[in-house]
Every structure is written in C-alpha cells, then in structure tokens.
Amino acid sequence: PDQAGMASAGRVPSGRLLLLAGAVMQARARALGLDPLAATPEAVVLCRDASRSQLEAAMPLLARGLPLIVANPDLTHPGEDGPVIETGALLALLEACVPGARSCVAGKPSAHLFRVALGPVAPEAAVMIGDNPDTDIAGARRLGMPSIHVGPGGQATGLTGFDCLFPDETDVPGAIAGY
C-alpha cells in the first residue's frame, strides 16, 4: 500500500465513491453526505464486508488508476468460531487481480489515525489494547504509546507491573484498574 497517501486517505472532496461494503456502511456513508455508489467515483473504498460482485465492479476502475482507500490491512480478525476474513485479505485479492493498483491504508497502523483518536492526549498517557500485532500494536509503538496485545502469546510493552499474557479481552479491565 501507498503509505504516502495515508494522511489524505478518506479525503475525496466531491464525496463520489465506489464503496465496497454492505448496507450498513452504505447507509452511514450516505448519512455523512457521501455518494457511495457514484456513477463517476473519484476513489474506491474497501471495507471488510465487500461482496464478490462489488470487488469485480471495482477492478476496471482500479485498472484505470482510481485510488483504493483501505480501512485497514488486517488479514483476519478473531471471530466466535475462529479467524474471520478482514479487509487486508480482500486488498491482497484486488492487488493480485489488478497489478499496479494504487492503494493507501486509512486505518491502523496509520499514525494519523492514532493522533486523531488521541486528540489532546499524549501517546504515552494512553494504552492501545489490540489483538493484531501488525496493526494495533505496531501503530501504537510508532507513537511511543504503551500497548497490550490481547490473545495467545500477547505481551504488554511499555507498562510496568502488567502480566505479559492476556488470553482474551475479559482479563484486561481488571489489570488496567490495578495500574
């Protein structure tokens, strides 16, 4: 993905997009004043619940050079019955099908996203809790933010007194309360 475009990812002045997402995200985009199914989109936006027909409709636009804005590069996320396909896996599919497609990540691990989320809070005064070391934890580390990796093999970084392994998210609140 094109890291240089991350800071401006999501800025499509006209609001004309091809939003590769389900009905809920389509409705949210319209509520924000965006046109998620524009006849002449300026960008393609990829979310994790994109359908096969949406992905195929985007391919000619990407081949013509429209930018692809990606919510996050995670390949999977934890589900009740095991890993669930995430946006990064769909990005890999599109990049394999449309060599040379221009893409940028608007979400984690973008430092821009973390700074916006933190607002006036200094990174060292916050804690990132996440299940993906490549996005959640890497993004926090780039800013010097303490992080807690939740899940098998998880480890706390930058925090003293924390147990280094949190098997699941239910263990975290008690640990933080005692910090």
JSON list of C-alpha atoms in Angstrom, two decimals:
[
{"chain": "A", "resi": 1, "resn": "PRO", "atom": "CA", "xyz": [0.00, 0.00, 0.00]},
{"chain": "A", "resi": 2, "resn": "ASP", "atom": "CA", "xyz": [1.00, 3.59, -0.68]},
{"chain": "A", "resi": 3, "resn": "GLN", "atom": "CA", "xyz": [1.99, 4.93, 2.75]},
{"chain": "A", "resi": 4, "resn": "ALA", "atom": "CA", "xyz": [2.41, 8.47, 1.38]},
{"chain": "A", "resi": 5, "resn": "GLY", "atom": "CA", "xyz": [-1.30, 8.70, 0.73]},
{"chain": "A", "resi": 6, "resn": "MET", "atom": "CA", "xyz": [-2.38, 7.75, 4.24]},
{"chain": "A", "resi": 7, "resn": "ALA", "atom": "CA", "xyz": [-2.65, 11.26, 5.64]},
{"chain": "A", "resi": 8, "resn": "SER", "atom": "CA", "xyz": [-5.03, 12.26, 2.86]},
{"chain": "A", "resi": 9, "resn": "ALA", "atom": "CA", "xyz": [-6.84, 8.93, 2.67]},
{"chain": "A", "resi": 10, "resn": "GLY", "atom": "CA", "xyz": [-10.52, 9.43, 3.09]},
{"chain": "A", "resi": 11, "resn": "ARG", "atom": "CA", "xyz": [-10.42, 12.96, 1.66]},
{"chain": "A", "resi": 12, "resn": "VAL", "atom": "CA", "xyz": [-12.47, 12.80, -1.51]},
{"chain": "A", "resi": 13, "resn": "PRO", "atom": "CA", "xyz": [-13.71, 16.38, -1.93]},
{"chain": "A", "resi": 14, "resn": "SER", "atom": "CA", "xyz": [-16.71, 15.53, -4.11]},
{"chain": "A", "resi": 15, "resn": "GLY", "atom": "CA", "xyz": [-17.79, 12.62, -1.90]},
{"chain": "A", "resi": 16, "resn": "ARG", "atom": "CA", "xyz": [-18.17, 10.48, -5.04]},
{"chain": "A", "resi": 17, "resn": "LEU", "atom": "CA", "xyz": [-17.05, 6.96, -4.18]},
{"chain": "A", "resi": 18, "resn": "LEU", "atom": "CA", "xyz": [-17.48, 3.36, -5.04]},
{"chain": "A", "resi": 19, "resn": "LEU", "atom": "CA", "xyz": [-17.88, 1.99, -1.51]},
{"chain": "A", "resi": 20, "resn": "LEU", "atom": "CA", "xyz": [-17.24, -1.75, -1.40]},
{"chain": "A", "resi": 21, "resn": "ALA", "atom": "CA", "xyz": [-19.28, -2.52, 1.69]},
{"chain": "A", "resi": 22, "resn": "GLY", "atom": "CA", "xyz": [-22.58, -3.83, 2.98]},
{"chain": "A", "resi": 23, "resn": "ALA", "atom": "CA", "xyz": [-25.84, -1.99, 3.50]},
{"chain": "A", "resi": 24, "resn": "VAL", "atom": "CA", "xyz": [-24.97, -0.63, 6.95]},
{"chain": "A", "resi": 25, "resn": "MET", "atom": "CA", "xyz": [-21.78, 1.09, 5.77]},
{"chain": "A", "resi": 26, "resn": "GLN", "atom": "CA", "xyz": [-23.52, 2.29, 2.61]},
{"chain": "A", "resi": 27, "resn": "ALA", "atom": "CA", "xyz": [-26.20, 3.94, 4.77]},
{"chain": "A", "resi": 28, "resn": "ARG", "atom": "CA", "xyz": [-23.58, 5.50, 7.06]},
{"chain": "A", "resi": 29, "resn": "ALA", "atom": "CA", "xyz": [-21.75, 6.94, 4.05]},
{"chain": "A", "resi": 30, "resn": "ARG", "atom": "CA", "xyz": [-24.98, 8.49, 2.73]},
{"chain": "A", "resi": 31, "resn": "ALA", "atom": "CA", "xyz": [-25.73, 9.92, 6.19]},
{"chain": "A", "resi": 32, "resn": "LEU", "atom": "CA", "xyz": [-22.31, 11.64, 6.06]},
{"chain": "A", "resi": 33, "resn": "GLY", "atom": "CA", "xyz": [-23.22, 13.24, 2.73]},
{"chain": "A", "resi": 34, "resn": "LEU", "atom": "CA", "xyz": [-21.14, 10.89, 0.61]},
{"chain": "A", "resi": 35, "resn": "ASP", "atom": "CA", "xyz": [-22.30, 9.24, -2.60]},
{"chain": "A", "resi": 36, "resn": "PRO", "atom": "CA", "xyz": [-21.20, 5.60, -2.05]},
{"chain": "A", "resi": 37, "resn": "LEU", "atom": "CA", "xyz": [-22.39, 4.34, -5.44]},
{"chain": "A", "resi": 38, "resn": "ALA", "atom": "CA", "xyz": [-21.43, 7.31, -7.62]},
{"chain": "A", "resi": 39, "resn": "ALA", "atom": "CA", "xyz": [-21.69, 6.86, -11.37]},
{"chain": "A", "resi": 40, "resn": "THR", "atom": "CA", "xyz": [-18.31, 8.59, -11.70]},
{"chain": "A", "resi": 41, "resn": "PRO", "atom": "CA", "xyz": [-16.41, 7.85, -8.49]},
{"chain": "A", "resi": 42, "resn": "GLU", "atom": "CA", "xyz": [-13.13, 9.58, -7.60]},
{"chain": "A", "resi": 43, "resn": "ALA", "atom": "CA", "xyz": [-11.97, 6.71, -5.38]},
{"chain": "A", "resi": 44, "resn": "VAL", "atom": "CA", "xyz": [-12.79, 3.16, -4.37]},
{"chain": "A", "resi": 45, "resn": "VAL", "atom": "CA", "xyz": [-13.15, 2.48, -0.63]},
{"chain": "A", "resi": 46, "resn": "LEU", "atom": "CA", "xyz": [-12.72, -1.10, 0.59]},
{"chain": "A", "resi": 47, "resn": "CYS", "atom": "CA", "xyz": [-14.37, -2.43, 3.75]},
{"chain": "A", "resi": 48, "resn": "ARG", "atom": "CA", "xyz": [-14.33, -5.97, 5.12]},
{"chain": "A", "resi": 49, "resn": "ASP", "atom": "CA", "xyz": [-17.89, -6.84, 4.14]},
{"chain": "A", "resi": 50, "resn": "ALA", "atom": "CA", "xyz": [-17.44, -6.19, 0.41]},
{"chain": "A", "resi": 51, "resn": "SER", "atom": "CA", "xyz": [-19.18, -8.68, -1.85]},
{"chain": "A", "resi": 52, "resn": "ARG", "atom": "CA", "xyz": [-17.64, -10.54, -4.76]},
{"chain": "A", "resi": 53, "resn": "SER", "atom": "CA", "xyz": [-19.73, -8.55, -7.23]},
{"chain": "A", "resi": 54, "resn": "GLN", "atom": "CA", "xyz": [-18.56, -5.27, -5.65]},
{"chain": "A", "resi": 55, "resn": "LEU", "atom": "CA", "xyz": [-14.92, -6.38, -5.84]},
{"chain": "A", "resi": 56, "resn": "GLU", "atom": "CA", "xyz": [-15.33, -7.31, -9.50]},
{"chain": "A", "resi": 57, "resn": "ALA", "atom": "CA", "xyz": [-17.05, -3.98, -10.28]},
{"chain": "A", "resi": 58, "resn": "ALA", "atom": "CA", "xyz": [-14.09, -2.13, -8.76]},
{"chain": "A", "resi": 59, "resn": "MET", "atom": "CA", "xyz": [-11.42, -3.93, -10.79]},
{"chain": "A", "resi": 60, "resn": "PRO", "atom": "CA", "xyz": [-11.80, -1.90, -14.04]},
{"chain": "A", "resi": 61, "resn": "LEU", "atom": "CA", "xyz": [-11.79, 1.36, -12.04]},
{"chain": "A", "resi": 62, "resn": "LEU", "atom": "CA", "xyz": [-8.60, 0.34, -10.24]},
{"chain": "A", "resi": 63, "resn": "ALA", "atom": "CA", "xyz": [-7.04, -0.70, -13.54]},
{"chain": "A", "resi": 64, "resn": "ARG", "atom": "CA", "xyz": [-7.77, 2.82, -14.85]},
{"chain": "A", "resi": 65, "resn": "GLY", "atom": "CA", "xyz": [-5.89, 4.30, -11.88]},
{"chain": "A", "resi": 66, "resn": "LEU", "atom": "CA", "xyz": [-8.57, 5.24, -9.36]},
{"chain": "A", "resi": 67, "resn": "PRO", "atom": "CA", "xyz": [-7.10, 5.15, -5.86]},
{"chain": "A", "resi": 68, "resn": "LEU", "atom": "CA", "xyz": [-8.15, 2.39, -3.48]},
{"chain": "A", "resi": 69, "resn": "ILE", "atom": "CA", "xyz": [-8.64, 3.54, 0.11]},
{"chain": "A", "resi": 70, "resn": "VAL", "atom": "CA", "xyz": [-8.48, 0.63, 2.56]},
{"chain": "A", "resi": 71, "resn": "ALA", "atom": "CA", "xyz": [-9.98, 0.67, 6.04]},
{"chain": "A", "resi": 72, "resn": "ASN", "atom": "CA", "xyz": [-7.17, -1.48, 7.49]},
{"chain": "A", "resi": 73, "resn": "PRO", "atom": "CA", "xyz": [-4.61, -4.05, 6.35]},
{"chain": "A", "resi": 74, "resn": "ASP", "atom": "CA", "xyz": [-5.60, -6.83, 8.80]},
{"chain": "A", "resi": 75, "resn": "LEU", "atom": "CA", "xyz": [-5.86, -10.18, 7.03]},
{"chain": "A", "resi": 76, "resn": "THR", "atom": "CA", "xyz": [-8.19, -11.62, 9.68]},
{"chain": "A", "resi": 77, "resn": "HIS", "atom": "CA", "xyz": [-9.83, -10.73, 12.96]},
{"chain": "A", "resi": 78, "resn": "PRO", "atom": "CA", "xyz": [-10.95, -13.04, 15.77]},
{"chain": "A", "resi": 79, "resn": "GLY", "atom": "CA", "xyz": [-14.43, -14.47, 15.42]},
{"chain": "A", "resi": 80, "resn": "GLU", "atom": "CA", "xyz": [-16.53, -16.71, 17.64]},
{"chain": "A", "resi": 81, "resn": "ASP", "atom": "CA", "xyz": [-15.59, -19.81, 15.63]},
{"chain": "A", "resi": 82, "resn": "GLY", "atom": "CA", "xyz": [-12.06, -18.79, 14.61]},
{"chain": "A", "resi": 83, "resn": "PRO", "atom": "CA", "xyz": [-10.48, -16.26, 12.26]},
{"chain": "A", "resi": 84, "resn": "VAL", "atom": "CA", "xyz": [-12.76, -14.13, 10.05]},
{"chain": "A", "resi": 85, "resn": "ILE", "atom": "CA", "xyz": [-11.62, -12.66, 6.72]},
{"chain": "A", "resi": 86, "resn": "GLU", "atom": "CA", "xyz": [-10.69, -8.99, 7.11]},
{"chain": "A", "resi": 87, "resn": "THR", "atom": "CA", "xyz": [-10.07, -6.08, 4.72]},
{"chain": "A", "resi": 88, "resn": "GLY", "atom": "CA", "xyz": [-6.37, -6.83, 4.17]},
{"chain": "A", "resi": 89, "resn": "ALA", "atom": "CA", "xyz": [-7.20, -10.21, 2.66]},
{"chain": "A", "resi": 90, "resn": "LEU", "atom": "CA", "xyz": [-9.56, -8.50, 0.21]},
{"chain": "A", "resi": 91, "resn": "LEU", "atom": "CA", "xyz": [-6.84, -5.95, -0.54]},
{"chain": "A", "resi": 92, "resn": "ALA", "atom": "CA", "xyz": [-4.42, -8.79, -1.34]},
{"chain": "A", "resi": 93, "resn": "LEU", "atom": "CA", "xyz": [-7.01, -10.28, -3.68]},
{"chain": "A", "resi": 94, "resn": "LEU", "atom": "CA", "xyz": [-7.53, -6.98, -5.53]},
{"chain": "A", "resi": 95, "resn": "GLU", "atom": "CA", "xyz": [-3.78, -6.36, -5.77]},
{"chain": "A", "resi": 96, "resn": "ALA", "atom": "CA", "xyz": [-3.31, -9.86, -7.23]},
{"chain": "A", "resi": 97, "resn": "CYS", "atom": "CA", "xyz": [-6.10, -9.30, -9.76]},
{"chain": "A", "resi": 98, "resn": "VAL", "atom": "CA", "xyz": [-5.16, -5.70, -10.64]},
{"chain": "A", "resi": 99, "resn": "PRO", "atom": "CA", "xyz": [-1.36, -5.45, -10.60]},
{"chain": "A", "resi": 100, "resn": "GLY", "atom": "CA", "xyz": [-0.24, -1.88, -10.02]},
{"chain": "A", "resi": 101, "resn": "ALA", "atom": "CA", "xyz": [-3.45, -0.79, -8.28]},
{"chain": "A", "resi": 102, "resn": "ARG", "atom": "CA", "xyz": [-2.78, 2.33, -6.17]},
{"chain": "A", "resi": 103, "resn": "SER", "atom": "CA", "xyz": [-3.85, 1.76, -2.58]},
{"chain": "A", "resi": 104, "resn": "CYS", "atom": "CA", "xyz": [-3.49, 3.54, 0.74]},
{"chain": "A", "resi": 105, "resn": "VAL", "atom": "CA", "xyz": [-4.47, 2.50, 4.25]},
{"chain": "A", "resi": 106, "resn": "ALA", "atom": "CA", "xyz": [-6.64, 4.97, 6.15]},
{"chain": "A", "resi": 107, "resn": "GLY", "atom": "CA", "xyz": [-6.83, 2.96, 9.39]},
{"chain": "A", "resi": 108, "resn": "LYS", "atom": "CA", "xyz": [-4.39, 1.26, 11.73]},
{"chain": "A", "resi": 109, "resn": "PRO", "atom": "CA", "xyz": [-1.37, 1.23, 11.78]},
{"chain": "A", "resi": 110, "resn": "SER", "atom": "CA", "xyz": [-1.52, 4.81, 10.41]},
{"chain": "A", "resi": 111, "resn": "ALA", "atom": "CA", "xyz": [-0.02, 7.25, 12.92]},
{"chain": "A", "resi": 112, "resn": "HIS", "atom": "CA", "xyz": [-2.53, 9.80, 11.61]},
{"chain": "A", "resi": 113, "resn": "LEU", "atom": "CA", "xyz": [-5.45, 7.66, 12.80]},
{"chain": "A", "resi": 114, "resn": "PHE", "atom": "CA", "xyz": [-3.91, 7.24, 16.26]},
{"chain": "A", "resi": 115, "resn": "ARG", "atom": "CA", "xyz": [-3.27, 11.01, 16.57]},
{"chain": "A", "resi": 116, "resn": "VAL", "atom": "CA", "xyz": [-6.87, 11.81, 15.61]},
{"chain": "A", "resi": 117, "resn": "ALA", "atom": "CA", "xyz": [-8.18, 9.24, 18.09]},
{"chain": "A", "resi": 118, "resn": "LEU", "atom": "CA", "xyz": [-5.94, 10.57, 20.88]},
{"chain": "A", "resi": 119, "resn": "GLY", "atom": "CA", "xyz": [-6.89, 14.21, 20.35]},
{"chain": "A", "resi": 120, "resn": "PRO", "atom": "CA", "xyz": [-5.07, 16.23, 23.03]},
{"chain": "A", "resi": 121, "resn": "VAL", "atom": "CA", "xyz": [-3.95, 13.12, 24.96]},
{"chain": "A", "resi": 122, "resn": "ALA", "atom": "CA", "xyz": [-0.23, 12.38, 24.75]},
{"chain": "A", "resi": 123, "resn": "PRO", "atom": "CA", "xyz": [0.56, 8.90, 23.36]},
{"chain": "A", "resi": 124, "resn": "GLU", "atom": "CA", "xyz": [2.50, 7.94, 26.49]},
{"chain": "A", "resi": 125, "resn": "ALA", "atom": "CA", "xyz": [-0.60, 8.75, 28.60]},
{"chain": "A", "resi": 126, "resn": "ALA", "atom": "CA", "xyz": [-2.78, 6.26, 26.69]},
{"chain": "A", "resi": 127, "resn": "VAL", "atom": "CA", "xyz": [-2.81, 2.50, 26.21]},
{"chain": "A", "resi": 128, "resn": "MET", "atom": "CA", "xyz": [-3.61, 0.67, 22.97]},
{"chain": "A", "resi": 129, "resn": "ILE", "atom": "CA", "xyz": [-5.30, -2.69, 23.52]},
{"chain": "A", "resi": 130, "resn": "GLY", "atom": "CA", "xyz": [-5.42, -4.83, 20.42]},
{"chain": "A", "resi": 131, "resn": "ASP", "atom": "CA", "xyz": [-5.41, -8.33, 19.00]},
{"chain": "A", "resi": 132, "resn": "ASN", "atom": "CA", "xyz": [-3.21, -7.72, 15.96]},
{"chain": "A", "resi": 133, "resn": "PRO", "atom": "CA", "xyz": [0.50, -7.02, 16.47]},
{"chain": "A", "resi": 134, "resn": "ASP", "atom": "CA", "xyz": [0.92, -5.84, 12.86]},
{"chain": "A", "resi": 135, "resn": "THR", "atom": "CA", "xyz": [-1.69, -3.07, 13.07]},
{"chain": "A", "resi": 136, "resn": "ASP", "atom": "CA", "xyz": [-2.90, -2.40, 16.61]},
{"chain": "A", "resi": 137, "resn": "ILE", "atom": "CA", "xyz": [0.42, -2.82, 18.38]},
{"chain": "A", "resi": 138, "resn": "ALA", "atom": "CA", "xyz": [2.71, -1.57, 15.57]},
{"chain": "A", "resi": 139, "resn": "GLY", "atom": "CA", "xyz": [0.68, 1.64, 15.25]},
{"chain": "A", "resi": 140, "resn": "ALA", "atom": "CA", "xyz": [0.93, 2.28, 18.98]},
{"chain": "A", "resi": 141, "resn": "ARG", "atom": "CA", "xyz": [4.67, 1.60, 19.04]},
{"chain": "A", "resi": 142, "resn": "ARG", "atom": "CA", "xyz": [5.29, 4.11, 16.23]},
{"chain": "A", "resi": 143, "resn": "LEU", "atom": "CA", "xyz": [3.99, 6.84, 18.55]},
{"chain": "A", "resi": 144, "resn": "GLY", "atom": "CA", "xyz": [5.59, 5.53, 21.74]},
{"chain": "A", "resi": 145, "resn": "MET", "atom": "CA", "xyz": [2.20, 4.50, 23.13]},
{"chain": "A", "resi": 146, "resn": "PRO", "atom": "CA", "xyz": [2.12, 1.63, 25.61]},
{"chain": "A", "resi": 147, "resn": "SER", "atom": "CA", "xyz": [0.28, -1.36, 24.19]},
{"chain": "A", "resi": 148, "resn": "ILE", "atom": "CA", "xyz": [-1.34, -4.58, 25.30]},
{"chain": "A", "resi": 149, "resn": "HIS", "atom": "CA", "xyz": [-1.60, -7.44, 22.86]},
{"chain": "A", "resi": 150, "resn": "VAL", "atom": "CA", "xyz": [-4.68, -9.50, 23.72]},
{"chain": "A", "resi": 151, "resn": "GLY", "atom": "CA", "xyz": [-4.71, -13.15, 22.75]},
{"chain": "A", "resi": 152, "resn": "PRO", "atom": "CA", "xyz": [-2.48, -16.19, 22.82]},
{"chain": "A", "resi": 153, "resn": "GLY", "atom": "CA", "xyz": [1.13, -15.06, 23.07]},
{"chain": "A", "resi": 154, "resn": "GLY", "atom": "CA", "xyz": [0.10, -11.49, 23.84]},
{"chain": "A", "resi": 155, "resn": "GLN", "atom": "CA", "xyz": [2.53, -9.24, 25.65]},
{"chain": "A", "resi": 156, "resn": "ALA", "atom": "CA", "xyz": [2.45, -5.85, 27.30]},
{"chain": "A", "resi": 157, "resn": "THR", "atom": "CA", "xyz": [5.03, -3.31, 26.14]},
{"chain": "A", "resi": 158, "resn": "GLY", "atom": "CA", "xyz": [5.94, -0.07, 27.84]},
{"chain": "A", "resi": 159, "resn": "LEU", "atom": "CA", "xyz": [3.98, -0.78, 31.01]},
{"chain": "A", "resi": 160, "resn": "THR", "atom": "CA", "xyz": [5.44, -1.93, 34.31]},
{"chain": "A", "resi": 161, "resn": "GLY", "atom": "CA", "xyz": [3.51, -4.26, 36.54]},
{"chain": "A", "resi": 162, "resn": "PHE", "atom": "CA", "xyz": [1.41, -5.79, 33.79]},
{"chain": "A", "resi": 163, "resn": "ASP", "atom": "CA", "xyz": [1.12, -9.51, 33.27]},
{"chain": "A", "resi": 164, "resn": "CYS", "atom": "CA", "xyz": [2.52, -10.19, 29.80]},
{"chain": "A", "resi": 165, "resn": "LEU", "atom": "CA", "xyz": [-0.21, -12.57, 28.69]},
{"chain": "A", "resi": 166, "resn": "PHE", "atom": "CA", "xyz": [-3.89, -11.77, 28.31]},
{"chain": "A", "resi": 167, "resn": "PRO", "atom": "CA", "xyz": [-5.60, -14.84, 26.86]},
{"chain": "A", "resi": 168, "resn": "ASP", "atom": "CA", "xyz": [-8.69, -12.81, 25.95]},
{"chain": "A", "resi": 169, "resn": "GLU", "atom": "CA", "xyz": [-10.18, -9.36, 26.35]},
{"chain": "A", "resi": 170, "resn": "THR", "atom": "CA", "xyz": [-12.09, -10.23, 29.54]},
{"chain": "A", "resi": 171, "resn": "ASP", "atom": "CA", "xyz": [-8.79, -10.25, 31.51]},
{"chain": "A", "resi": 172, "resn": "VAL", "atom": "CA", "xyz": [-7.80, -6.70, 30.56]},
{"chain": "A", "resi": 173, "resn": "PRO", "atom": "CA", "xyz": [-10.19, -4.46, 32.59]},
{"chain": "A", "resi": 174, "resn": "GLY", "atom": "CA", "xyz": [-9.09, -5.86, 35.94]},
{"chain": "A", "resi": 175, "resn": "ALA", "atom": "CA", "xyz": [-5.43, -5.49, 35.04]},
{"chain": "A", "resi": 176, "resn": "ILE", "atom": "CA", "xyz": [-5.87, -1.89, 33.97]},
{"chain": "A", "resi": 177, "resn": "ALA", "atom": "CA", "xyz": [-7.92, -1.00, 37.07]},
{"chain": "A", "resi": 178, "resn": "GLY", "atom": "CA", "xyz": [-4.98, -2.01, 39.22]},
{"chain": "A", "resi": 179, "resn": "TYR", "atom": "CA", "xyz": [-2.48, 0.07, 37.24]}
]
